[in-house]
Coordinates of C-alpha atoms in Angstrom, one line a residue:
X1 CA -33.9 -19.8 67.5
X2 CA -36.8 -18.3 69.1
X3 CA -36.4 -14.6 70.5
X4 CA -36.5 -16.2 74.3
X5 CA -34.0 -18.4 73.1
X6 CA -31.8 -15.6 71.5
X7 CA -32.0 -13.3 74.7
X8 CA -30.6 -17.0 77.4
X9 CA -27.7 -17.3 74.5
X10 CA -27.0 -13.7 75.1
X11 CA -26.6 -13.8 78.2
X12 CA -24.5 -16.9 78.3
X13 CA -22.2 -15.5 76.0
X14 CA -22.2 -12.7 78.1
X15 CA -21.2 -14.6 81.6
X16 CA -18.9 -17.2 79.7
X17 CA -17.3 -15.0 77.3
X18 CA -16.6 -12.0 79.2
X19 CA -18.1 -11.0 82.6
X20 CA -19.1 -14.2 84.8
X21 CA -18.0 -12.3 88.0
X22 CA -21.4 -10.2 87.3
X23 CA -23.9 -13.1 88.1
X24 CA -21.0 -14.5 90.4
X25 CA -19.6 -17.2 88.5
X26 CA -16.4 -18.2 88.2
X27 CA -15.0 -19.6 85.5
X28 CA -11.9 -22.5 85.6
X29 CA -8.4 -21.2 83.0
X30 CA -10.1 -23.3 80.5
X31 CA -13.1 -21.2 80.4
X32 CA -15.4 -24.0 82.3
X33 CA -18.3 -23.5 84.6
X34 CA -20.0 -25.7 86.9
X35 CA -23.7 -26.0 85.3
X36 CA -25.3 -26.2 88.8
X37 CA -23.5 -22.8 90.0
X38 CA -24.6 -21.1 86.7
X39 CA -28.0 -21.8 87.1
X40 CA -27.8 -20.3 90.8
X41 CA -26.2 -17.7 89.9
X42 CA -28.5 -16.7 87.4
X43 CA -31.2 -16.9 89.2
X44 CA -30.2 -14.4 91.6
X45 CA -29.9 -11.9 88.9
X46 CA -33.3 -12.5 87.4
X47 CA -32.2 -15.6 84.7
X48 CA -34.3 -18.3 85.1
X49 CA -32.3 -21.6 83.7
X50 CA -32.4 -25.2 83.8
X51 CA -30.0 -28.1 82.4
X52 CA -32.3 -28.9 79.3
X53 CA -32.5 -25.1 78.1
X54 CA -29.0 -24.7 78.5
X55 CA -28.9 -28.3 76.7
X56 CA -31.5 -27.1 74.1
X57 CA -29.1 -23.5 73.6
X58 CA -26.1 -25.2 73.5
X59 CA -27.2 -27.6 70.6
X60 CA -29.1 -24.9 68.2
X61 CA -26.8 -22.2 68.5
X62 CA -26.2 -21.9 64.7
X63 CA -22.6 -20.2 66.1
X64 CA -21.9 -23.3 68.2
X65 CA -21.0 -21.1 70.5
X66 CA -20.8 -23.0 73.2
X67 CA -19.9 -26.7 74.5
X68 CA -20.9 -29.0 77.7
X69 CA -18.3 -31.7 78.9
X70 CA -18.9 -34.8 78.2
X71 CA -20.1 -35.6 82.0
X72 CA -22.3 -33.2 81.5
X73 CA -21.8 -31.0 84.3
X74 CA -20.1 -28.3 83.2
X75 CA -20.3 -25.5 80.1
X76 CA -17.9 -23.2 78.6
X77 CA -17.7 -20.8 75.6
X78 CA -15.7 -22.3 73.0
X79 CA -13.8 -19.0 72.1
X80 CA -14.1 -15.0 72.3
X81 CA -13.5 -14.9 75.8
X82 CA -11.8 -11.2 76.9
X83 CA -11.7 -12.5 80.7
X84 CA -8.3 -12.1 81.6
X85 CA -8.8 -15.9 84.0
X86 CA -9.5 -17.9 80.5
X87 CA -6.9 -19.5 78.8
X88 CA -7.9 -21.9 76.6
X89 CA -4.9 -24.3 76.1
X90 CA -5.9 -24.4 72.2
X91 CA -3.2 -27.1 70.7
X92 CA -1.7 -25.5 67.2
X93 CA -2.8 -26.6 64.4
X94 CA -2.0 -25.6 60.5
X95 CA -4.2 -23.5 58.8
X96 CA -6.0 -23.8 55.0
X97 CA -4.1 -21.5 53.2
X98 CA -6.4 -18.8 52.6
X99 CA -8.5 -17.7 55.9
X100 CA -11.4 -14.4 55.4
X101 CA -12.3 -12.1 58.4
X102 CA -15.0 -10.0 57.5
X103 CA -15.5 -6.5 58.7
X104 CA -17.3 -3.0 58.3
X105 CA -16.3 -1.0 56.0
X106 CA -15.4 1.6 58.6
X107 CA -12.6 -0.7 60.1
X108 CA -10.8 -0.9 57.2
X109 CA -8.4 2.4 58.0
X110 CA -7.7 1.0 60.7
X111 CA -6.9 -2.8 59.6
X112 CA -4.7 -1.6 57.3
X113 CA -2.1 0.7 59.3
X114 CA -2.1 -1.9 62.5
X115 CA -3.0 -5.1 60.9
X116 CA -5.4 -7.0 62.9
X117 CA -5.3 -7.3 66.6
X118 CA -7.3 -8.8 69.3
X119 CA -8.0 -5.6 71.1
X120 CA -10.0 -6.9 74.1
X121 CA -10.4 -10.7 73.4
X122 CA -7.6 -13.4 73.1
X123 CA -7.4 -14.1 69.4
X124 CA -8.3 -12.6 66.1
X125 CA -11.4 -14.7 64.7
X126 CA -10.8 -16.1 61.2
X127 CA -13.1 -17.9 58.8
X128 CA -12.5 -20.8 56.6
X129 CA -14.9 -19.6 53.9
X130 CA -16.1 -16.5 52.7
X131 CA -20.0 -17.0 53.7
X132 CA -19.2 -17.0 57.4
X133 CA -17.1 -14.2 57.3
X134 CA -19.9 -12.0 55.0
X135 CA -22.4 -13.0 57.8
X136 CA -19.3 -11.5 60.6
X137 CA -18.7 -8.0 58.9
X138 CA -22.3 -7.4 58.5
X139 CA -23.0 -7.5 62.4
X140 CA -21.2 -4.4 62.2
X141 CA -21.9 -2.7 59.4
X142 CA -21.5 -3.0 55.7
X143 CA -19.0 -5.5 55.2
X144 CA -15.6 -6.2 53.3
X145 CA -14.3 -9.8 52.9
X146 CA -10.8 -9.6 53.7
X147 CA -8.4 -12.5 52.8
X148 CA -5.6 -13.8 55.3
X149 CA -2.3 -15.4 53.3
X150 CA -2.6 -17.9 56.4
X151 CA -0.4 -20.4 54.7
X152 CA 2.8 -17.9 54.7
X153 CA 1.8 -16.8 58.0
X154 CA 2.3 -20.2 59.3
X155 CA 5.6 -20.7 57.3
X156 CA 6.9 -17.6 59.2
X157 CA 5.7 -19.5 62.7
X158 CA 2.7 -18.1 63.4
X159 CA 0.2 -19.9 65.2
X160 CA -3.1 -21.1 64.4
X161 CA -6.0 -22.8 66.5
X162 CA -9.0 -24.1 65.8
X163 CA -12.3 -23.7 68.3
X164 CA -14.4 -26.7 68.5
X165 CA -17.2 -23.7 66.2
X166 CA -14.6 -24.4 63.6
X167 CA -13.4 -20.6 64.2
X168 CA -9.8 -20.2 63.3
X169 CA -7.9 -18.0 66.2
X170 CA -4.4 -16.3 65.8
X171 CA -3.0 -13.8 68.3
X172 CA -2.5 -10.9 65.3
X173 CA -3.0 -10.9 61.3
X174 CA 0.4 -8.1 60.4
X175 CA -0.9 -5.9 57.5
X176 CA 1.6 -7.6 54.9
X177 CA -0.7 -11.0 55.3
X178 CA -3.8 -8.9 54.6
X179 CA -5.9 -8.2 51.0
X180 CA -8.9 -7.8 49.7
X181 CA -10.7 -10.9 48.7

């Protein structure tokens, strides 16, 4: 993705994800936004948009961040939101039996007195292979794989929902669940 390209995604995950109310954008429970208002919005604030760069984001994203409806009119984030308004209505689904989330190093205290929580966003973000979750932990540092008995987890009804990325989401990961891959 070209650095132009990188800075538009940015942004959108910005405004979708977590503060659309600072372009002044509002955003439907389900996390939708009009594409029309978003590119208005943005404007105002400096962004200059149209339908086929947000088309042309939207498809090379290599996070697939992000979806458009099938009319075409509207876009949302697909998950990582922290906006209180957004509620995806994910529908529960049942986990592989190993999931990885991938971390610093420097979280790891922490992880393993409290577990893992979703602090500011809506779910804890899992990954079905250990690539993807390498590629997670190093955004913040040097990483450790850690692996997720998601399989007992779901035996002992917790929930589990996929985003359309292919990111699985659970509200908390309880220490006893949690080792190193």
């Amino acid at each position: 993705m070209a650095q132009f390209d990188t800075k538009i995604s940015k942004f959108l995950s910005y405004v979708l994800r977590h503060q659309p109310e600072s372009i002044g954008l509002t955003l439907d429970s389900e996390g939708w936004a009009d594409i029309g208002v978003l590119i208005k919005c943005a404007e105002k604030h400096g962004k200059h948009l149209n339908h086929a760069l947000i088309a042309t984001i939207v498809e090379t994203n290599d996070k697939k961040r992000f979806a458009i409806s099938d009319d075409q009119k509207r876009i949302r984030a697909v998950q990582g939101h922290s906006s209180q308004k957004v509620n995806i209505s994910y529908q529960a689904q049942v986990p592989p039996a190993v999931l990885y989330h991938g971390t610093a190093t420097r979280f790891l205290d922490s992880i393993f007195q409290q577990g893992l929580v979703a602090g500011s966003r809506h779910y804890v973000h899992l990954s079905a292979d250990e690539a993807t979750a390498i590629k997670v932990g190093q955004r913040h540092g040097k990483p450790d794989i850690l692996k997720i008995n998601a399989q007992l987890m779901h035996e002992q009804g917790f929930k589990f929902h996929q985003a359309d990325n292919g990111v699985w989401l659970t509200k908390s990961v309880p220490v006893k669940y949690i080792s190193f891959n």
